[in-house]
Coordinates of C-alpha atoms in Angstrom, one line a residue:
Chain A
X1 CA 37.2 20.3 0.4
X2 CA 35.9 23.6 -0.9
X3 CA 33.7 21.8 -3.3
X4 CA 31.6 20.8 -0.3
X5 CA 30.4 24.4 -0.1
X6 CA 27.6 23.4 -2.4
X7 CA 26.4 20.8 0.1
X8 CA 26.6 23.5 2.8
X9 CA 24.5 25.8 0.7
X10 CA 21.9 23.1 0.2
X11 CA 21.7 22.2 3.9
X12 CA 21.4 25.9 5.0
X13 CA 19.1 26.9 2.2
X14 CA 16.6 24.1 2.9
X15 CA 16.9 24.6 6.7
X16 CA 16.1 28.3 6.4
X17 CA 13.3 27.6 3.9
X18 CA 14.5 29.7 1.1
X19 CA 12.9 28.9 -2.3
X20 CA 14.4 25.5 -3.2
X21 CA 14.9 26.3 -6.9
X22 CA 17.1 29.3 -5.9
X23 CA 18.9 27.2 -3.3
X24 CA 19.7 24.6 -6.0
X25 CA 21.1 27.1 -8.4
X26 CA 23.2 28.7 -5.6
X27 CA 24.6 25.3 -4.6
X28 CA 25.6 24.5 -8.2
X29 CA 27.4 27.9 -8.4
X30 CA 29.1 27.4 -5.0
X31 CA 30.5 24.0 -5.9
X32 CA 31.3 24.8 -9.5
X33 CA 33.2 28.0 -8.6
X34 CA 35.0 26.2 -5.8
X35 CA 36.1 23.6 -8.4
X36 CA 37.6 26.3 -10.6
X37 CA 34.8 26.7 -13.1
X38 CA 33.6 30.1 -14.3
X39 CA 30.0 31.1 -13.6
X40 CA 29.2 30.7 -17.4
X41 CA 30.7 27.2 -17.4
X42 CA 28.6 26.3 -14.3
X43 CA 25.4 27.6 -15.9
X44 CA 26.1 25.8 -19.1
X45 CA 26.8 22.5 -17.3
X46 CA 23.6 23.0 -15.3
X47 CA 21.6 23.8 -18.4
X48 CA 22.9 20.8 -20.3
X49 CA 21.9 18.5 -17.5
X50 CA 18.6 20.3 -17.0
X51 CA 17.7 19.6 -20.6
X52 CA 18.8 16.0 -20.7
X53 CA 16.8 15.3 -17.5
X54 CA 13.5 16.6 -18.9
X55 CA 12.1 13.1 -18.8
X56 CA 11.9 13.5 -15.0
X57 CA 9.1 16.0 -15.5
X58 CA 7.1 14.0 -18.0
X59 CA 5.1 12.4 -15.2
X60 CA 3.1 15.7 -14.9
X61 CA 1.2 14.6 -18.0
X62 CA -1.2 12.6 -15.8
X63 CA -2.5 15.8 -14.1
X64 CA -5.2 16.6 -16.7
X65 CA -6.8 13.2 -16.4
X66 CA -6.7 13.3 -12.6
X67 CA -8.1 16.8 -12.7
X68 CA -11.1 15.9 -14.9
X69 CA -11.8 12.9 -12.6
X70 CA -11.7 15.1 -9.6
X71 CA -14.1 17.5 -11.3
X72 CA -16.5 14.6 -11.9
X73 CA -16.3 13.5 -8.2
X74 CA -13.6 10.9 -8.0
X75 CA -12.3 12.0 -4.5
X76 CA -15.9 12.1 -3.2
X77 CA -16.6 8.6 -4.7
X78 CA -13.4 7.3 -3.0
X79 CA -14.7 8.6 0.3
X80 CA -18.2 7.2 -0.3
X81 CA -16.7 3.8 -1.0
X82 CA -14.8 3.8 2.3
X83 CA -17.7 5.1 4.4
X84 CA -19.7 2.0 3.3
X85 CA -17.0 -0.2 4.9
X86 CA -17.5 -0.4 8.6
X87 CA -14.2 -2.2 9.4
X88 CA -12.2 0.5 7.6
X89 CA -9.8 2.6 9.6
X90 CA -7.1 4.9 8.2
X91 CA -4.4 2.6 9.4
X92 CA -5.9 -0.6 7.9
X93 CA -6.5 1.1 4.6
X94 CA -2.9 2.3 4.5
X95 CA -1.7 -1.1 5.6
X96 CA -3.6 -2.8 2.7
X97 CA -2.2 -0.2 0.3
X98 CA 1.4 -0.8 1.6
X99 CA 1.0 -4.5 0.9
X100 CA -0.3 -3.9 -2.6
X101 CA 2.4 -1.3 -3.4
X102 CA 5.2 -3.5 -2.2
X103 CA 4.0 -6.5 -4.1
X104 CA 3.4 -4.5 -7.3
X105 CA 6.9 -2.9 -7.0
X106 CA 8.5 -6.3 -6.4
X107 CA 6.9 -7.5 -9.7
X108 CA 8.5 -4.5 -11.5
X109 CA 5.2 -2.5 -11.6
X110 CA 6.7 0.7 -10.1
X111 CA 4.8 3.0 -12.4
X112 CA 1.3 1.6 -11.7
X113 CA 0.8 3.9 -8.7
X114 CA 2.2 7.1 -7.4
X115 CA 1.7 10.4 -5.5
X116 CA -0.1 12.2 -8.4
X117 CA -2.2 9.3 -9.8
X118 CA -3.0 7.3 -6.7
X119 CA -2.3 9.1 -3.4
X120 CA -4.0 12.4 -4.1
X121 CA -7.2 11.3 -5.8
X122 CA -7.7 7.9 -4.1
X123 CA -5.6 6.9 -1.1
X124 CA -5.6 10.1 0.9
X125 CA -9.4 10.7 0.6
X126 CA -10.0 7.1 1.5
X127 CA -7.8 7.2 4.6
X128 CA -9.4 10.6 5.6
X129 CA -12.9 9.2 5.2
X130 CA -12.1 6.2 7.3
X131 CA -10.8 8.5 10.1
X132 CA -13.6 11.1 10.1
X133 CA -14.3 13.2 12.1
X134 CA -10.9 14.7 11.9
X135 CA -9.3 17.8 13.4
X136 CA -7.3 19.9 10.9
X137 CA -4.0 18.8 12.3
X138 CA -5.0 15.1 12.2
X139 CA -6.2 15.6 8.6
X140 CA -2.7 16.8 7.7
X141 CA -1.1 13.9 9.5
X142 CA -3.4 11.4 7.6
X143 CA -2.4 12.9 4.3
X144 CA 1.3 12.9 5.1
X145 CA 1.1 9.3 6.3
X146 CA -0.6 8.4 3.0
X147 CA 2.2 9.9 1.0
X148 CA 4.8 8.3 3.3
X149 CA 3.2 4.8 2.9
X150 CA 3.4 5.1 -0.9
X151 CA 7.1 5.8 -0.6
X152 CA 7.9 3.1 1.9
X153 CA 6.0 0.5 -0.2
X154 CA 7.8 1.6 -3.4
X155 CA 11.3 1.8 -2.0
X156 CA 11.2 -1.5 -0.1
X157 CA 9.5 -3.5 -2.8
X158 CA 11.2 -2.5 -6.0
X159 CA 14.6 -4.0 -5.2
X160 CA 13.1 -7.5 -5.2
X161 CA 12.6 -7.0 -9.0
X162 CA 15.5 -8.1 -11.1
X163 CA 15.5 -5.5 -13.8
X164 CA 15.2 -2.3 -11.6
X165 CA 17.8 0.4 -12.0
X166 CA 19.4 0.0 -8.6
X167 CA 20.0 -3.8 -9.2
X168 CA 21.5 -3.1 -12.6
X169 CA 23.7 -0.4 -11.1
X170 CA 25.0 -2.8 -8.4
X171 CA 25.7 -5.6 -11.0
X172 CA 27.5 -3.1 -13.3
X173 CA 29.6 -1.6 -10.5
X174 CA 30.7 -5.0 -9.0
X175 CA 31.5 -6.2 -12.5
X176 CA 33.9 -3.3 -13.0
X177 CA 35.5 -4.3 -9.7
X178 CA 36.0 -7.9 -11.0
X179 CA 33.2 -9.4 -8.9
X180 CA 30.4 -11.3 -10.8
X181 CA 27.0 -11.2 -9.1
X182 CA 23.8 -12.5 -10.6
X183 CA 20.8 -10.0 -10.4
X184 CA 18.8 -12.8 -8.8
X185 CA 21.3 -13.1 -5.9
X186 CA 20.8 -9.4 -5.2
X187 CA 17.0 -9.4 -5.4
X188 CA 16.8 -12.4 -3.1
X189 CA 18.8 -10.4 -0.4
X190 CA 16.4 -7.5 -0.7
X191 CA 13.6 -9.7 0.6
X192 CA 14.5 -9.7 4.4
X193 CA 14.6 -5.9 4.3
X194 CA 11.3 -5.8 2.5
X195 CA 9.6 -8.0 5.1
X196 CA 11.1 -5.9 7.9
X197 CA 9.8 -2.7 6.3
X198 CA 6.3 -4.2 6.0
X199 CA 6.4 -5.2 9.7
X200 CA 7.8 -1.9 11.0
X201 CA 5.7 0.5 8.8
X202 CA 2.7 -1.7 9.1
X203 CA 2.9 -1.7 12.9
X204 CA 3.3 2.1 12.8
X205 CA 0.1 2.4 10.7
X206 CA -1.9 0.3 13.1
X207 CA -0.6 2.4 16.0
X208 CA -1.4 5.5 14.0
X209 CA -5.1 4.8 14.3
X210 CA -4.9 5.2 18.1
X211 CA -3.2 8.6 17.9
X212 CA -6.2 9.8 15.7
X213 CA -8.9 8.9 18.2
X214 CA -8.3 10.3 21.6
X215 CA -11.9 11.6 22.0
X216 CA -13.4 8.2 21.1
X217 CA -11.2 6.5 23.7
X218 CA -12.0 9.0 26.4
X219 CA -15.7 8.4 25.8
X220 CA -15.3 4.6 26.1
Chain B
X1 CA 10.1 5.6 -34.5
X2 CA 8.0 7.0 -31.7
X3 CA 10.4 8.2 -29.0
X4 CA 10.9 10.9 -26.4
X5 CA 10.6 13.8 -28.8
X6 CA 7.0 13.1 -29.3
X7 CA 6.4 12.9 -25.5
X8 CA 8.3 16.2 -25.1
X9 CA 6.1 17.7 -27.7
X10 CA 3.0 16.6 -25.9
X11 CA 4.3 17.9 -22.5
X12 CA 5.4 21.2 -24.2
X13 CA 1.9 21.7 -25.6
X14 CA 0.3 21.0 -22.3
X15 CA 2.5 23.5 -20.4
X16 CA 2.0 26.1 -23.2
X17 CA -1.7 25.7 -22.7
X18 CA -1.3 26.1 -18.9
X19 CA 0.7 29.3 -19.7
X20 CA -2.0 30.7 -22.1
X21 CA -4.8 29.9 -19.6
X22 CA -2.8 31.5 -16.8
X23 CA -2.4 34.7 -18.8
X24 CA -6.1 34.9 -19.3
X25 CA -7.0 34.2 -15.6
X26 CA -7.9 37.6 -14.3
X27 CA -8.7 36.3 -10.9
X28 CA -5.1 35.4 -10.3
X29 CA -3.1 38.5 -9.4
X30 CA 0.1 36.8 -10.2
X31 CA -1.0 35.6 -13.6
X32 CA 2.0 37.1 -15.4
X33 CA 4.4 35.2 -13.2
X34 CA 2.4 31.9 -13.8
X35 CA 2.2 32.5 -17.5
X36 CA 6.0 33.2 -17.7
X37 CA 6.9 30.2 -15.6
X38 CA 4.8 27.6 -17.4
X39 CA 5.6 29.3 -20.7
X40 CA 9.4 29.0 -20.1
X41 CA 8.9 25.4 -19.1
X42 CA 6.9 24.7 -22.3
X43 CA 9.8 26.3 -24.2
X44 CA 12.2 23.9 -22.5
X45 CA 10.2 20.9 -23.7
X46 CA 9.5 22.2 -27.2
X47 CA 12.9 23.8 -28.0
X48 CA 15.3 22.6 -25.3
X49 CA 17.6 20.8 -27.8
X50 CA 18.0 24.0 -29.9
X51 CA 18.7 26.4 -27.1
X52 CA 22.3 25.3 -26.4
X53 CA 23.8 24.5 -23.0
X54 CA 24.1 28.1 -21.9
X55 CA 20.6 28.9 -23.2
X56 CA 19.2 26.1 -21.1
X57 CA 21.1 27.3 -18.1
X58 CA 19.7 30.8 -18.5
X59 CA 16.2 29.3 -18.8
X60 CA 16.6 27.3 -15.6
X61 CA 18.0 30.4 -13.9
X62 CA 15.0 32.4 -15.1
X63 CA 12.6 29.8 -13.8
X64 CA 14.3 29.8 -10.4
X65 CA 14.2 33.7 -10.3
X66 CA 10.5 33.8 -11.0
X67 CA 9.8 31.3 -8.3
X68 CA 12.2 32.8 -5.9
X69 CA 10.7 36.2 -6.3
X70 CA 7.4 34.9 -5.2
X71 CA 5.8 35.5 -8.6
X72 CA 3.9 32.2 -8.7
X73 CA 0.3 32.3 -7.6
X74 CA -2.5 29.8 -7.6
X75 CA -5.0 30.1 -10.5
X76 CA -8.6 29.5 -9.8
X77 CA -10.2 28.0 -13.0
X78 CA -13.9 27.6 -12.8
X79 CA -14.6 24.0 -11.6
X80 CA -17.4 22.1 -9.9
X81 CA -18.3 22.9 -6.3
X82 CA -18.0 20.4 -3.5
X83 CA -21.8 19.9 -3.7
X84 CA -21.7 19.3 -7.4
X85 CA -19.0 16.7 -6.9
X86 CA -21.1 14.9 -4.3
X87 CA -24.0 14.8 -6.7
X88 CA -21.8 13.6 -9.6
X89 CA -20.2 10.9 -7.4
X90 CA -23.6 9.6 -6.5
X91 CA -24.6 9.6 -10.1
X92 CA -21.6 7.9 -11.6
X93 CA -20.5 5.7 -8.6
X94 CA -17.8 3.2 -9.1
X95 CA -17.5 4.0 -12.8
X96 CA -15.4 7.0 -11.7
X97 CA -12.6 4.6 -10.9
X98 CA -12.4 3.2 -14.5
X99 CA -10.4 6.0 -16.1
X100 CA -8.1 6.1 -13.1
X101 CA -7.4 2.4 -13.5
X102 CA -6.8 2.8 -17.2
X103 CA -3.6 4.6 -16.4
X104 CA -1.7 1.7 -14.7
X105 CA -3.2 -0.9 -17.0
X106 CA -2.0 1.0 -20.1
X107 CA 1.4 1.8 -18.6
X108 CA 1.8 -1.9 -17.9
X109 CA 0.5 -3.1 -21.2
X110 CA 2.5 -0.5 -23.2
X111 CA 5.8 -1.2 -21.3
X112 CA 5.5 -4.9 -22.2
X113 CA 4.0 -4.7 -25.7
X114 CA 5.9 -1.7 -27.2
X115 CA 9.2 -3.6 -26.9
X116 CA 7.9 -6.2 -29.3
X117 CA 6.1 -3.9 -31.8
X118 CA 8.1 -3.6 -35.0
X119 CA 7.4 -2.0 -38.4
X120 CA 9.5 -3.5 -41.3
X121 CA 11.9 -4.9 -38.7
X122 CA 12.6 -1.6 -37.0
X123 CA 11.0 -1.0 -33.5
X124 CA 8.0 1.2 -33.8
X125 CA 8.5 2.6 -30.3
X126 CA 11.8 3.4 -28.8
X127 CA 12.3 0.3 -26.6
X128 CA 14.4 2.2 -24.0
X129 CA 11.6 4.7 -23.5
X130 CA 8.7 2.3 -23.5
X131 CA 7.5 3.1 -20.0
X132 CA 7.6 6.9 -20.4
X133 CA 5.8 6.7 -23.8
X134 CA 3.2 4.4 -22.3
X135 CA 2.7 6.8 -19.4
X136 CA 2.1 9.7 -21.8
X137 CA -0.3 7.6 -23.9
X138 CA -2.1 6.4 -20.8
X139 CA -2.5 10.0 -19.5
X140 CA -3.9 11.1 -22.8
X141 CA -6.4 8.2 -23.1
X142 CA -7.5 8.6 -19.5
X143 CA -8.2 12.3 -19.9
X144 CA -10.3 11.8 -23.0
X145 CA -12.1 8.9 -21.5
X146 CA -12.9 10.8 -18.3
X147 CA -14.1 13.7 -20.3
X148 CA -16.4 11.6 -22.5
X149 CA -17.7 9.2 -19.8
X150 CA -18.6 12.0 -17.4
X151 CA -19.6 14.6 -20.1
X152 CA -17.1 17.2 -18.9
X153 CA -16.5 20.3 -21.0
X154 CA -13.8 20.0 -23.7
X155 CA -11.5 22.6 -22.1
X156 CA -11.7 20.9 -18.7
X157 CA -8.7 18.6 -19.2
X158 CA -6.3 21.6 -19.6
X159 CA -8.1 23.8 -17.0
X160 CA -8.1 21.0 -14.4
X161 CA -4.6 20.1 -15.2
X162 CA -3.6 23.8 -14.6
X163 CA -5.5 23.8 -11.3
X164 CA -3.5 20.9 -10.0
X165 CA -0.2 22.2 -11.6
X166 CA -0.6 25.5 -9.8
X167 CA -1.0 23.7 -6.5
X168 CA 2.3 21.9 -7.1
X169 CA 3.9 25.2 -8.3
X170 CA 7.7 25.5 -8.3
X171 CA 8.0 22.0 -6.6
X172 CA 7.1 20.5 -10.0
X173 CA 10.5 21.6 -11.3
X174 CA 12.5 20.6 -8.3
X175 CA 13.2 17.0 -9.3
X176 CA 14.6 18.0 -12.6
X177 CA 16.6 20.9 -11.1
X178 CA 18.1 18.5 -8.5
X179 CA 19.1 16.1 -11.3
X180 CA 21.0 19.0 -12.9
X181 CA 22.6 19.9 -9.6
X182 CA 23.8 16.3 -9.3
X183 CA 25.5 16.6 -12.7
X184 CA 27.3 19.8 -11.5
X185 CA 28.3 18.2 -8.2
X186 CA 29.7 15.2 -10.2
X187 CA 31.7 17.7 -12.3
X188 CA 33.0 19.4 -9.2
X189 CA 34.0 16.1 -7.5
X190 CA 31.7 16.6 -4.5
X191 CA 30.9 12.9 -4.2
X192 CA 34.5 12.0 -4.3
X193 CA 35.3 14.4 -1.4
X194 CA 32.5 13.1 0.7
X195 CA 33.6 9.6 0.1
X196 CA 37.2 10.4 1.2
X197 CA 35.9 11.9 4.4
X198 CA 33.7 8.8 5.1
X199 CA 36.7 6.5 4.6
X200 CA 38.8 8.6 6.9
X201 CA 36.4 8.3 9.8
X202 CA 35.7 4.6 9.3
X203 CA 37.3 2.4 12.0
X204 CA 39.1 -0.4 10.1
X205 CA 39.5 -3.0 12.9
X206 CA 36.0 -4.0 13.8
X207 CA 33.7 -5.9 11.5
X208 CA 30.5 -4.5 13.0
X209 CA 31.9 -1.0 12.9
X210 CA 32.7 -1.4 9.2
X211 CA 29.2 -2.7 8.4
X212 CA 27.6 0.1 10.4
X213 CA 29.8 2.8 8.8
X214 CA 28.9 1.5 5.3
X215 CA 25.1 1.5 6.0
X216 CA 25.1 4.8 7.8
X217 CA 27.5 6.3 5.2
X218 CA 25.1 5.2 2.4
X219 CA 22.2 6.9 4.3
X220 CA 24.0 10.1 5.1
X221 CA 25.6 10.5 1.7
X222 CA 22.1 9.9 0.1
X223 CA 20.6 12.6 2.4
X224 CA 23.3 15.0 1.2
X225 CA 23.0 14.2 -2.5
X226 CA 19.3 13.3 -2.7
X227 CA 20.0 10.0 -4.5
X228 CA 21.2 6.6 -3.4
X229 CA 22.6 6.0 -6.9
X230 CA 25.1 8.7 -6.4
X231 CA 26.1 7.4 -3.0
X232 CA 26.5 3.7 -4.0
X233 CA 29.7 3.7 -6.1
X234 CA 31.5 6.0 -3.7
X235 CA 30.6 4.3 -0.5
X236 CA 30.9 0.8 -1.9
X237 CA 34.3 1.5 -3.5
X238 CA 35.5 3.3 -0.4
X239 CA 34.2 1.2 2.5
X240 CA 32.4 -2.0 1.4
X241 CA 34.9 -3.4 -1.1
X242 CA 38.1 -2.9 0.9
X243 CA 36.7 -3.5 4.4
X244 CA 33.3 -5.3 4.6
X245 CA 34.0 -7.6 1.6
X246 CA 37.8 -7.5 1.3
X247 CA 39.0 -7.7 4.9
X248 CA 36.1 -9.4 6.7
X249 CA 34.9 -11.6 3.8
X250 CA 31.3 -10.4 3.4
X251 CA 29.2 -11.8 0.6
X252 CA 29.2 -9.1 -2.1
X253 CA 25.5 -9.8 -3.1
X254 CA 24.3 -9.4 0.5
X255 CA 26.4 -6.4 1.3
X256 CA 25.5 -4.5 -1.9
X257 CA 21.8 -5.4 -1.8
X258 CA 21.4 -4.2 1.8
X259 CA 23.8 -1.3 1.3
X260 CA 21.6 0.1 -1.5
X261 CA 18.5 -0.3 0.7
X262 CA 20.3 1.6 3.5
X263 CA 20.7 4.4 1.0
X264 CA 16.9 4.2 0.4
X265 CA 16.5 5.0 4.1
X266 CA 18.3 8.2 3.4
X267 CA 16.1 8.9 0.5
X268 CA 13.1 8.9 2.8
X269 CA 14.8 11.5 5.0
X270 CA 15.9 14.2 2.6
X271 CA 14.1 17.1 0.9
X272 CA 16.5 16.6 -2.0
X273 CA 14.5 13.6 -3.0
X274 CA 11.9 16.1 -4.1
X275 CA 9.5 14.0 -6.1
X276 CA 9.0 11.6 -3.2
X277 CA 9.1 14.0 -0.3
X278 CA 8.3 17.6 -1.3
X279 CA 6.0 17.2 -4.3
X280 CA 3.4 15.1 -2.4
X281 CA 3.3 17.7 0.3
X282 CA 2.4 20.2 -2.4
X283 CA -0.1 17.9 -4.1
X284 CA -1.8 17.1 -0.8
X285 CA -1.8 20.8 0.2
X286 CA 0.1 20.2 3.4
X287 CA 1.0 23.3 5.5
X288 CA 4.4 21.9 6.4
X289 CA 6.7 21.4 3.4
X290 CA 8.5 18.6 5.4
X291 CA 5.4 16.8 6.8
X292 CA 5.9 13.7 4.6
X293 CA 9.5 13.4 5.7
X294 CA 8.4 13.7 9.3
X295 CA 5.8 11.0 8.8
X296 CA 8.3 8.5 7.3
X297 CA 11.3 9.4 9.5
X298 CA 10.6 6.8 12.3
X299 CA 10.2 4.1 9.6
X300 CA 13.4 5.2 7.9
X301 CA 15.5 5.3 11.0
X302 CA 14.3 1.9 12.3
X303 CA 14.9 0.4 8.8
X304 CA 18.4 1.7 8.9
X305 CA 19.1 -0.1 12.2
X306 CA 17.4 -3.2 10.8
X307 CA 19.7 -3.1 7.7
X308 CA 22.8 -2.9 9.8
X309 CA 21.7 -5.9 11.9
X310 CA 20.6 -7.8 8.7
X311 CA 23.9 -7.2 6.9
X312 CA 25.9 -8.2 10.0
X313 CA 23.9 -11.4 10.4
X314 CA 23.5 -12.5 6.7
X315 CA 26.7 -11.3 4.9
X316 CA 29.3 -13.5 6.7
X317 CA 28.7 -17.1 6.0
X318 CA 31.9 -18.5 7.5

């Protein structure tokens, strides 16, 4: 039970908004010490895993390309493109992106879009442009909703693809328990949830437009 | 064979350049902190395999201390003004999208093609790392293409990369740190303990209660560990196999597929899934660190309820 101290440290640390990197190290120490490891052993175990997980941070390599494009006006061009479309609203743009992201992920194309390469330079500026004029608070909400839409599309699309990590994990785990399941059987049963996610988040996106335009509605 | 070491070398050189440029940035009063932070990260990429486990642990600790002491600032490299950018956007128009689209196209092409590329019978590119290698290559090509197409100065790729990296700041390291925490938690048996508690509180006599406990358990465990993959074996072994599948005869394919997706609902709700939930808040310069989680919480909670209903309706054929 004492090993759960690490979880408690995480919950408290994040709730009190301490620097998350420090919270993570403190949580590792708390759980490791509770499990009977010495501080040096915990630090070594942490360091070993930190080193083998470097691939997680490789995605930052896209930042220079995105940065140069921003320097040359990519975000402004994304805005101009949207402003030329009369029917565009923030909700509709995000809805279209949700559909694309879910379909691409279902085809195994999870890496074709993402927060750094798509949401910041393209999606968020487009959604903002469609919703202008925006108050500061609403601008923040549009940006947050753009990031959220990317996540929802990715999460509830990718499990339809046969060779994704989570499907392979399920097949392997069940196999160890003496149950044989085909990846296809699993990916088929991810479809009802994917459709529900599109309907629910999509409906929220269309309702989102109304929350952005109280002034316009009052005028009408 | 081209593999991860080459990608790590590229990343190491990029962060080393960020560190060097940070050091020279006199307008950033925390330039020493930034230089040390990105420099240590560069060292991790360039020499991580030679530092030893404890050495890497100390490096991670040093990174956390620099960030925790508030020594990270935001550098202000000279860049184009908003007015310049409007002019440039008007001049280049839709061509600006081309390098941005090169990234996904090359990632896709590389992921597919690299697995088949061989030299004297041996794979030219490590097939297991085809996607990461494609991503690195695509990033490089897109940066050069953007620089040439829009006549940007040669140093702009690294300077602009540093500008964005400073916006992300310490959050950039959080996903990797959390992965390391997951390893320590596994070593300490944290998951096993949470699983035991979940099994203890699960009612064993009602089919619906077992389904609900499994789905909610997947979500809550994922919230605490930051990763549905950590929750899945524990919750499935503890609740789904003996109860939902064993006692009530649920179809394993349906139960496990929807169980995993219930875990994903938890991923949408937890700051521990940093690369999805905290990093974008930094990238989009949101004032509230948890704004993305707040935006997706209603969807996540509704989806969790939907998953319970779907599993209950679809998993029991008889």
